[in-house]
PDB file of C-alpha atoms in Angstrom:
ATOM      1  CA  MET P   5       0.000   0.000   0.000  1.00  0.00           C
ATOM      2  CA  ILE P   6       2.850   2.363   0.888  1.00  0.00           C
ATOM      3  CA  ALA P   7       4.591   1.561  -2.395  1.00  0.00           C
ATOM      4  CA  PHE P   8       1.342   2.234  -4.260  1.00  0.00           C
ATOM      5  CA  LEU P   9       0.887   5.637  -2.588  1.00  0.00           C
ATOM      6  CA  SER P  10       4.526   6.503  -3.254  1.00  0.00           C
ATOM      7  CA  LYS P  11       3.983   5.773  -6.926  1.00  0.00           C
ATOM      8  CA  LEU P  12       0.968   8.086  -6.997  1.00  0.00           C
ATOM      9  CA  MET P  13       2.999  10.846  -5.319  1.00  0.00           C
ATOM     10  CA  SER P  14       5.908  10.530  -7.755  1.00  0.00           C
ATOM     11  CA  SER P  15       4.843  13.364 -10.081  1.00  0.00           C
ATOM     12  CA  GLU P  16       6.814  16.615 -10.216  1.00  0.00           C
ATOM     13  CA  SER P  17       3.965  18.455  -8.485  1.00  0.00           C
ATOM     14  CA  CYS P  18       4.421  16.276  -5.398  1.00  0.00           C
ATOM     15  CA  LYS P  19       8.204  15.912  -5.543  1.00  0.00           C
ATOM     16  CA  ASN P  20       8.708  19.654  -5.139  1.00  0.00           C
ATOM     17  CA  PHE P  21       6.305  19.909  -2.240  1.00  0.00           C
ATOM     18  CA  GLN P  22       8.940  21.040   0.296  1.00  0.00           C
ATOM     19  CA  PHE P  23      10.414  23.740  -1.907  1.00  0.00           C
ATOM     20  CA  ASP P  24       7.485  25.707  -3.268  1.00  0.00           C
ATOM     21  CA  ASN P  25       4.492  27.514  -1.862  1.00  0.00           C
ATOM     22  CA  ILE P  26       2.667  25.014   0.319  1.00  0.00           C
ATOM     23  CA  HIS P  27      -0.852  25.949  -0.723  1.00  0.00           C
ATOM     24  CA  THR P  28      -0.114  25.923  -4.455  1.00  0.00           C
ATOM     25  CA  ILE P  29       1.763  22.639  -4.329  1.00  0.00           C
ATOM     26  CA  GLU P  30      -0.860  20.914  -2.194  1.00  0.00           C
ATOM     27  CA  GLY P  31      -3.458  21.725  -4.832  1.00  0.00           C
ATOM     28  CA  LYS P  32      -1.281  20.603  -7.738  1.00  0.00           C
ATOM     29  CA  CYS P  33      -0.239  17.454  -5.913  1.00  0.00           C
ATOM     30  CA  LEU P  34      -3.842  16.577  -5.066  1.00  0.00           C
ATOM     31  CA  ILE P  35      -4.883  17.026  -8.703  1.00  0.00           C
ATOM     32  CA  ALA P  36      -1.973  14.840  -9.856  1.00  0.00           C
ATOM     33  CA  VAL P  37      -2.883  12.064  -7.404  1.00  0.00           C
ATOM     34  CA  LEU P  38      -6.585  12.226  -8.360  1.00  0.00           C
ATOM     35  CA  SER P  39      -5.587  12.041 -12.020  1.00  0.00           C
ATOM     36  CA  LYS P  40      -3.550   8.897 -11.328  1.00  0.00           C
ATOM     37  CA  LEU P  41      -6.470   7.328  -9.444  1.00  0.00           C
ATOM     38  CA  ILE P  42      -8.878   8.168 -12.270  1.00  0.00           C
ATOM     39  CA  GLY P  43      -6.381   6.708 -14.729  1.00  0.00           C
ATOM     40  CA  LEU P  44      -6.249   3.472 -12.731  1.00  0.00           C
ATOM     41  CA  THR P  45     -10.056   3.353 -12.603  1.00  0.00           C
ATOM     42  CA  ILE P  46     -10.248   3.831 -16.378  1.00  0.00           C
ATOM     43  CA  LEU P  47      -7.605   1.146 -16.896  1.00  0.00           C
ATOM     44  CA  PHE P  48      -9.329  -1.472 -14.748  1.00  0.00           C
ATOM     45  CA  GLY P  49     -12.796  -0.528 -16.023  1.00  0.00           C
ATOM     46  CA  SER P  50     -11.678  -0.841 -19.632  1.00  0.00           C
ATOM     47  CA  ILE P  51     -10.889  -4.525 -19.099  1.00  0.00           C
ATOM     48  CA  ILE P  52     -14.611  -5.340 -19.018  1.00  0.00           C
ATOM     49  CA  ILE P  53     -16.223  -2.336 -20.716  1.00  0.00           C
ATOM     50  CA  LYS P  54     -17.001  -4.131 -24.000  1.00  0.00           C
ATOM     51  CA  VAL P  55     -17.583  -7.581 -22.522  1.00  0.00           C
ATOM     52  CA  PRO P  56     -21.376  -6.942 -22.310  1.00  0.00           C
ATOM     53  CA  GLN P  57     -21.331  -5.936 -25.997  1.00  0.00           C
ATOM     54  CA  ILE P  58     -19.549  -9.184 -26.853  1.00  0.00           C
ATOM     55  CA  VAL P  59     -22.082 -11.165 -24.810  1.00  0.00           C
ATOM     56  CA  VAL P  60     -25.040  -9.452 -26.535  1.00  0.00           C
ATOM     57  CA  LEU P  61     -23.612 -10.216 -29.981  1.00  0.00           C
ATOM     58  CA  TYR P  62     -22.985 -13.836 -29.047  1.00  0.00           C
ATOM     59  CA  ARG P  63     -26.454 -14.350 -27.524  1.00  0.00           C
ATOM     60  CA  ASN P  64     -28.314 -12.742 -30.412  1.00  0.00           C
ATOM     61  CA  TRP P  65     -25.931 -14.210 -33.003  1.00  0.00           C
ATOM     62  CA  SER P  66     -26.659 -11.211 -35.193  1.00  0.00           C
ATOM     63  CA  SER P  67     -24.733  -8.080 -36.161  1.00  0.00           C
ATOM     64  CA  ILE P  68     -27.705  -6.070 -37.470  1.00  0.00           C
ATOM     65  CA  GLY P  69     -27.179  -2.372 -36.752  1.00  0.00           C
ATOM     66  CA  ILE P  70     -23.438  -2.759 -36.183  1.00  0.00           C
ATOM     67  CA  ASN P  71     -21.028  -1.470 -38.818  1.00  0.00           C
ATOM     68  CA  PRO P  72     -17.871  -3.639 -38.955  1.00  0.00           C
ATOM     69  CA  LEU P  73     -15.956  -0.818 -40.669  1.00  0.00           C
ATOM     70  CA  SER P  74     -16.593   1.321 -37.607  1.00  0.00           C
ATOM     71  CA  ILE P  75     -15.027  -1.309 -35.342  1.00  0.00           C
ATOM     72  CA  LEU P  76     -12.128  -1.729 -37.781  1.00  0.00           C
ATOM     73  CA  PHE P  77     -11.425   2.020 -37.936  1.00  0.00           C
ATOM     74  CA  GLU P  78     -11.593   2.253 -34.144  1.00  0.00           C
ATOM     75  CA  THR P  79      -9.128  -0.635 -33.901  1.00  0.00           C
ATOM     76  CA  ILE P  80      -6.669   0.952 -36.358  1.00  0.00           C
ATOM     77  CA  SER P  81      -6.997   4.290 -34.575  1.00  0.00           C
ATOM     78  CA  GLY P  82      -6.244   2.536 -31.291  1.00  0.00           C
ATOM     79  CA  ILE P  83      -3.145   0.875 -32.762  1.00  0.00           C
ATOM     80  CA  LEU P  84      -1.794   4.256 -33.900  1.00  0.00           C
ATOM     81  CA  LEU P  85      -2.491   5.747 -30.476  1.00  0.00           C
ATOM     82  CA  ILE P  86      -0.635   2.865 -28.793  1.00  0.00           C
ATOM     83  CA  PHE P  87       2.366   3.431 -31.089  1.00  0.00           C
ATOM     84  CA  TYR P  88       2.253   7.178 -30.372  1.00  0.00           C
ATOM     85  CA  CYS P  89       2.094   6.775 -26.590  1.00  0.00           C
ATOM     86  CA  ARG P  90       4.751   4.074 -26.579  1.00  0.00           C
ATOM     87  CA  ILE P  91       7.258   6.034 -28.663  1.00  0.00           C
ATOM     88  CA  ASN P  92       6.682   9.107 -26.447  1.00  0.00           C
ATOM     89  CA  GLN P  93       7.298   6.912 -23.386  1.00  0.00           C
ATOM     90  CA  PHE P  94       3.997   7.769 -21.714  1.00  0.00           C
ATOM     91  CA  GLU P  95       3.142   5.739 -18.631  1.00  0.00           C
ATOM     92  CA  LEU P  96       0.984   2.688 -19.298  1.00  0.00           C
ATOM     93  CA  ILE P  97      -1.628   4.109 -16.933  1.00  0.00           C
ATOM     94  CA  SER P  98      -2.227   6.980 -19.395  1.00  0.00           C
ATOM     95  CA  TYR P  99      -3.168   4.761 -22.348  1.00  0.00           C
ATOM     96  CA  GLY P 100      -3.654   1.252 -20.976  1.00  0.00           C
ATOM     97  CA  GLU P 101      -7.378   1.296 -21.707  1.00  0.00           C
ATOM     98  CA  ILE P 102      -6.604   1.668 -25.424  1.00  0.00           C
ATOM     99  CA  ILE P 103      -4.816  -1.682 -25.277  1.00  0.00           C
ATOM    100  CA  SER P 104      -7.792  -3.300 -23.515  1.00  0.00           C
ATOM    101  CA  LEU P 105     -10.243  -1.814 -26.013  1.00  0.00           C
ATOM    102  CA  PHE P 106      -8.032  -2.972 -28.874  1.00  0.00           C
ATOM    103  CA  PHE P 107      -8.262  -6.619 -27.821  1.00  0.00           C
ATOM    104  CA  GLN P 108     -12.004  -6.377 -27.169  1.00  0.00           C
ATOM    105  CA  ASN P 109     -12.572  -4.722 -30.559  1.00  0.00           C
ATOM    106  CA  VAL P 110     -10.620  -7.531 -32.206  1.00  0.00           C
ATOM    107  CA  ILE P 111     -12.891 -10.076 -30.492  1.00  0.00           C
ATOM    108  CA  ILE P 112     -15.964  -8.162 -31.710  1.00  0.00           C
ATOM    109  CA  LEU P 113     -14.553  -8.052 -35.248  1.00  0.00           C
ATOM    110  CA  TYR P 114     -13.911 -11.794 -35.248  1.00  0.00           C
ATOM    111  CA  LEU P 115     -17.387 -12.419 -33.847  1.00  0.00           C
ATOM    112  CA  ILE P 116     -19.040 -10.301 -36.559  1.00  0.00           C
ATOM    113  CA  LEU P 117     -17.047 -12.059 -39.288  1.00  0.00           C
ATOM    114  CA  ILE P 118     -17.873 -15.500 -37.871  1.00  0.00           C
ATOM    115  CA  ILE P 119     -21.582 -14.633 -37.557  1.00  0.00           C
ATOM    116  CA  ASN P 120     -21.633 -13.485 -41.185  1.00  0.00           C
ATOM    117  CA  LYS P 121     -19.412 -16.404 -42.333  1.00  0.00           C
ATOM    118  CA  LYS P 122     -16.665 -14.219 -43.820  1.00  0.00           C
ATOM    119  CA  SER P 123     -13.782 -16.706 -43.849  1.00  0.00           C
ATOM    120  CA  GLN P 124     -11.527 -14.734 -46.213  1.00  0.00           C
ATOM    121  CA  GLN P 125     -11.831 -11.599 -44.086  1.00  0.00           C
ATOM    122  CA  ILE P 126     -10.965 -13.653 -40.986  1.00  0.00           C
ATOM    123  CA  ILE P 127      -7.727 -14.808 -42.616  1.00  0.00           C
ATOM    124  CA  PHE P 128      -6.901 -11.246 -43.711  1.00  0.00           C
ATOM    125  CA  LEU P 129      -7.606  -9.842 -40.237  1.00  0.00           C
ATOM    126  CA  THR P 130      -5.419 -12.479 -38.583  1.00  0.00           C
ATOM    127  CA  SER P 131      -2.534 -11.805 -40.982  1.00  0.00           C
ATOM    128  CA  SER P 132      -2.835  -8.047 -40.430  1.00  0.00           C
ATOM    129  CA  LEU P 133      -2.769  -8.443 -36.642  1.00  0.00           C
ATOM    130  CA  VAL P 134       0.359 -10.598 -36.793  1.00  0.00           C
ATOM    131  CA  LEU P 135       2.032  -7.947 -38.965  1.00  0.00           C
ATOM    132  CA  VAL P 136       1.013  -5.103 -36.638  1.00  0.00           C
ATOM    133  CA  PHE P 137       2.327  -6.877 -33.547  1.00  0.00           C
ATOM    134  CA  SER P 138       5.605  -7.553 -35.361  1.00  0.00           C
ATOM    135  CA  PHE P 139       5.989  -3.824 -36.054  1.00  0.00           C
ATOM    136  CA  LEU P 140       5.064  -2.963 -32.471  1.00  0.00           C
ATOM    137  CA  PHE P 141       7.756  -5.098 -30.878  1.00  0.00           C
ATOM    138  CA  VAL P 142      10.641  -4.389 -33.271  1.00  0.00           C
ATOM    139  CA  ASP P 143      10.257  -0.567 -33.210  1.00  0.00           C
ATOM    140  CA  ILE P 144      10.622  -0.324 -36.983  1.00  0.00           C
ATOM    141  CA  PHE P 145       9.035   3.144 -37.252  1.00  0.00           C
ATOM    142  CA  THR P 146      10.728   6.430 -36.371  1.00  0.00           C
ATOM    143  CA  LYS P 147       9.198   8.902 -33.944  1.00  0.00           C
ATOM    144  CA  GLU P 148       8.594  11.366 -36.792  1.00  0.00           C
ATOM    145  CA  PHE P 149       6.727   8.761 -38.865  1.00  0.00           C
ATOM    146  CA  ILE P 150       4.515   7.777 -35.917  1.00  0.00           C
ATOM    147  CA  TYR P 151       3.799  11.432 -35.169  1.00  0.00           C
ATOM    148  CA  VAL P 152       2.720  12.150 -38.766  1.00  0.00           C
ATOM    149  CA  ALA P 153       0.631   8.950 -38.953  1.00  0.00           C
ATOM    150  CA  TYR P 154      -1.017   9.776 -35.638  1.00  0.00           C
ATOM    151  CA  LEU P 155      -1.671  13.377 -36.670  1.00  0.00           C
ATOM    152  CA  TYR P 156      -3.221  12.615 -40.061  1.00  0.00           C
ATOM    153  CA  LEU P 157      -4.838   9.208 -39.524  1.00  0.00           C
ATOM    154  CA  THR P 158      -5.960   8.690 -35.923  1.00  0.00           C
ATOM    155  CA  PHE P 159      -8.466  11.529 -35.702  1.00  0.00           C
ATOM    156  CA  PRO P 160     -10.023  10.997 -39.185  1.00  0.00           C
ATOM    157  CA  LEU P 161     -10.273   7.227 -38.659  1.00  0.00           C
ATOM    158  CA  SER P 162     -11.807   7.585 -35.215  1.00  0.00           C
ATOM    159  CA  MET P 163     -14.310  10.225 -36.321  1.00  0.00           C
ATOM    160  CA  THR P 164     -15.216   8.373 -39.540  1.00  0.00           C
ATOM    161  CA  GLY P 165     -15.724   5.128 -37.631  1.00  0.00           C
ATOM    162  CA  LYS P 166     -18.038   6.757 -35.111  1.00  0.00           C
ATOM    163  CA  LEU P 167     -20.013   8.571 -37.818  1.00  0.00           C
ATOM    164  CA  LEU P 168     -20.398   5.345 -39.801  1.00  0.00           C
ATOM    165  CA  GLN P 169     -21.725   3.602 -36.719  1.00  0.00           C
ATOM    166  CA  LEU P 170     -24.127   6.436 -35.954  1.00  0.00           C
ATOM    167  CA  TYR P 171     -25.406   6.362 -39.538  1.00  0.00           C
ATOM    168  CA  THR P 172     -25.817   2.566 -39.508  1.00  0.00           C
ATOM    169  CA  LEU P 173     -27.687   2.657 -36.208  1.00  0.00           C
ATOM    170  CA  PHE P 174     -29.871   5.565 -37.334  1.00  0.00           C
ATOM    171  CA  LYS P 175     -30.651   3.872 -40.654  1.00  0.00           C
ATOM    172  CA  SER P 176     -31.513   0.504 -39.100  1.00  0.00           C
ATOM    173  CA  GLY P 177     -33.436   2.009 -36.182  1.00  0.00           C
ATOM    174  CA  ASP P 178     -32.541  -1.158 -34.300  1.00  0.00           C
ATOM    175  CA  ALA P 179     -30.433  -1.209 -31.122  1.00  0.00           C
ATOM    176  CA  ARG P 180     -31.090  -4.818 -30.147  1.00  0.00           C
ATOM    177  CA  ASN P 181     -27.457  -5.785 -30.729  1.00  0.00           C
ATOM    178  CA  TYR P 182     -26.086  -2.993 -28.565  1.00  0.00           C
ATOM    179  CA  SER P 183     -25.239  -3.198 -24.888  1.00  0.00           C
ATOM    180  CA  ILE P 184     -26.642  -0.270 -22.904  1.00  0.00           C
ATOM    181  CA  PHE P 185     -23.927  -0.845 -20.283  1.00  0.00           C
ATOM    182  CA  THR P 186     -21.147  -0.482 -22.865  1.00  0.00           C
ATOM    183  CA  SER P 187     -22.874   2.449 -24.586  1.00  0.00           C
ATOM    184  CA  LEU P 188     -23.176   4.259 -21.236  1.00  0.00           C
ATOM    185  CA  LEU P 189     -19.620   3.717 -20.001  1.00  0.00           C
ATOM    186  CA  MET P 190     -17.845   4.557 -23.269  1.00  0.00           C
ATOM    187  CA  PRO P 191     -18.614   8.334 -23.201  1.00  0.00           C
ATOM    188  CA  ILE P 192     -18.039   8.510 -19.441  1.00  0.00           C
ATOM    189  CA  GLY P 193     -14.634   6.883 -19.856  1.00  0.00           C
ATOM    190  CA  SER P 194     -13.771   9.238 -22.725  1.00  0.00           C
ATOM    191  CA  VAL P 195     -14.539  12.320 -20.621  1.00  0.00           C
ATOM    192  CA  ALA P 196     -12.485  10.960 -17.720  1.00  0.00           C
ATOM    193  CA  ARG P 197      -9.550  10.295 -20.053  1.00  0.00           C
ATOM    194  CA  ILE P 198      -9.728  13.852 -21.427  1.00  0.00           C
ATOM    195  CA  CYS P 199      -9.341  15.160 -17.861  1.00  0.00           C
ATOM    196  CA  THR P 200      -6.345  12.943 -17.058  1.00  0.00           C
ATOM    197  CA  THR P 201      -4.668  13.794 -20.378  1.00  0.00           C
ATOM    198  CA  ILE P 202      -4.972  17.523 -19.667  1.00  0.00           C
ATOM    199  CA  VAL P 203      -3.498  17.092 -16.174  1.00  0.00           C
ATOM    200  CA  GLU P 204      -0.693  14.645 -16.964  1.00  0.00           C
ATOM    201  CA  HIS P 205       0.431  15.473 -20.507  1.00  0.00           C
ATOM    202  CA  ASN P 206      -1.486  18.479 -21.861  1.00  0.00           C
ATOM    203  CA  ASP P 207      -0.945  16.889 -25.280  1.00  0.00           C
ATOM    204  CA  LEU P 208      -3.271  18.675 -27.723  1.00  0.00           C
ATOM    205  CA  LEU P 209      -3.338  15.776 -30.196  1.00  0.00           C
ATOM    206  CA  MET P 210      -4.373  13.294 -27.515  1.00  0.00           C
ATOM    207  CA  ILE P 211      -6.970  15.696 -26.120  1.00  0.00           C
ATOM    208  CA  ILE P 212      -8.548  16.125 -29.570  1.00  0.00           C
ATOM    209  CA  SER P 213      -8.399  12.376 -30.264  1.00  0.00           C
ATOM    210  CA  HIS P 214     -10.417  11.749 -27.088  1.00  0.00           C
ATOM    211  CA  THR P 215     -12.800  14.741 -27.276  1.00  0.00           C
ATOM    212  CA  ILE P 216     -14.480  14.097 -30.645  1.00  0.00           C
ATOM    213  CA  PRO P 217     -15.106  10.377 -29.942  1.00  0.00           C
ATOM    214  CA  ALA P 218     -16.532  11.370 -26.541  1.00  0.00           C
ATOM    215  CA  ILE P 219     -19.097  13.654 -28.205  1.00  0.00           C
ATOM    216  CA  LEU P 220     -20.004  10.987 -30.753  1.00  0.00           C
ATOM    217  CA  ASN P 221     -20.218   8.350 -28.001  1.00  0.00           C
ATOM    218  CA  PHE P 222     -22.842  10.493 -26.258  1.00  0.00           C
ATOM    219  CA  CYS P 223     -24.757  10.675 -29.553  1.00  0.00           C
ATOM    220  CA  MET P 224     -24.525   6.889 -29.816  1.00  0.00           C
ATOM    221  CA  LEU P 225     -25.864   6.517 -26.287  1.00  0.00           C
ATOM    222  CA  GLY P 226     -28.790   8.787 -27.157  1.00  0.00           C
ATOM    223  CA  LEU P 227     -29.707   6.668 -30.183  1.00  0.00           C
ATOM    224  CA  CYS P 228     -29.380   3.431 -28.197  1.00  0.00           C
ATOM    225  CA  VAL P 229     -31.754   4.754 -25.552  1.00  0.00           C
ATOM    226  CA  LYS P 230     -34.155   6.017 -28.232  1.00  0.00           C
ATOM    227  CA  TYR P 231     -34.278   2.673 -30.046  1.00  0.00           C
ATOM    228  CA  SER P 232     -34.184   0.465 -26.945  1.00  0.00           C
ATOM    229  CA  ILE P 233     -37.978   0.221 -27.003  1.00  0.00           C
ATOM    230  CA  ASN P 234     -37.629  -1.698 -30.284  1.00  0.00           C
ATOM    231  CA  SER P 235     -35.370  -4.318 -28.715  1.00  0.00           C
ATOM    232  CA  LYS P 236     -37.828  -6.073 -26.398  1.00  0.00           C
ATOM    233  CA  ASP P 237     -37.360  -9.419 -28.090  1.00  0.00           C
ATOM    234  CA  SER P 238     -33.585  -9.572 -27.619  1.00  0.00           C
ATOM    235  CA  LYS P 239     -31.399 -10.370 -24.651  1.00  0.00           C
ATOM    236  CA  ARG P 240     -29.539  -7.211 -23.722  1.00  0.00           C
ATOM    237  CA  ILE P 241     -27.131  -6.062 -21.057  1.00  0.00           C
TER     238      ILE P 241
END
């Protein structure tokens, strides 16, 4: 417990406590510690955040209303964000949920492809994942390349994916294959991550990459609630 608290107090705001104005530093240190705690909550919560969505898809054995391109774009965007955070040596606590969401999105993608019997796409997805992990562990890309890719691809992919999903859901008018639990926690988690990013890194690119999806996640939640009355015949979580 002591080691855990020491880790939380290891930021510059807390290290300089004895040397600066006591009132100013206490406030900064408290904010830093709260940010770390929120980051840990996001990290642990992200481990199960899309599990209900996976369960709903499996129980209904249908992907109606879900756009696979949206999940794919979100997955690619997450990969770029992981590369960006890793090459900038950010703490795992500041982007760990992206890793969790990546694996859960991959499971959802596989599930959608299996449900729709897309064997060729399954092979392609598997090959692509193997290639991506190879690049991740050998550090083949330069920091400049990752920065440019993150700047010009992450935000457009994330926004396009969310808009595609909103359009698909709006067009189908059917939210039976959506988990209300997942739809509720996604925007809440995005807002929390915006706060921790501002406190810990103040990285404008990361702030933007979390802000737009947060807004679109709230729109998604609104549509899910609106169409939930049409999903009485499906098992939902």
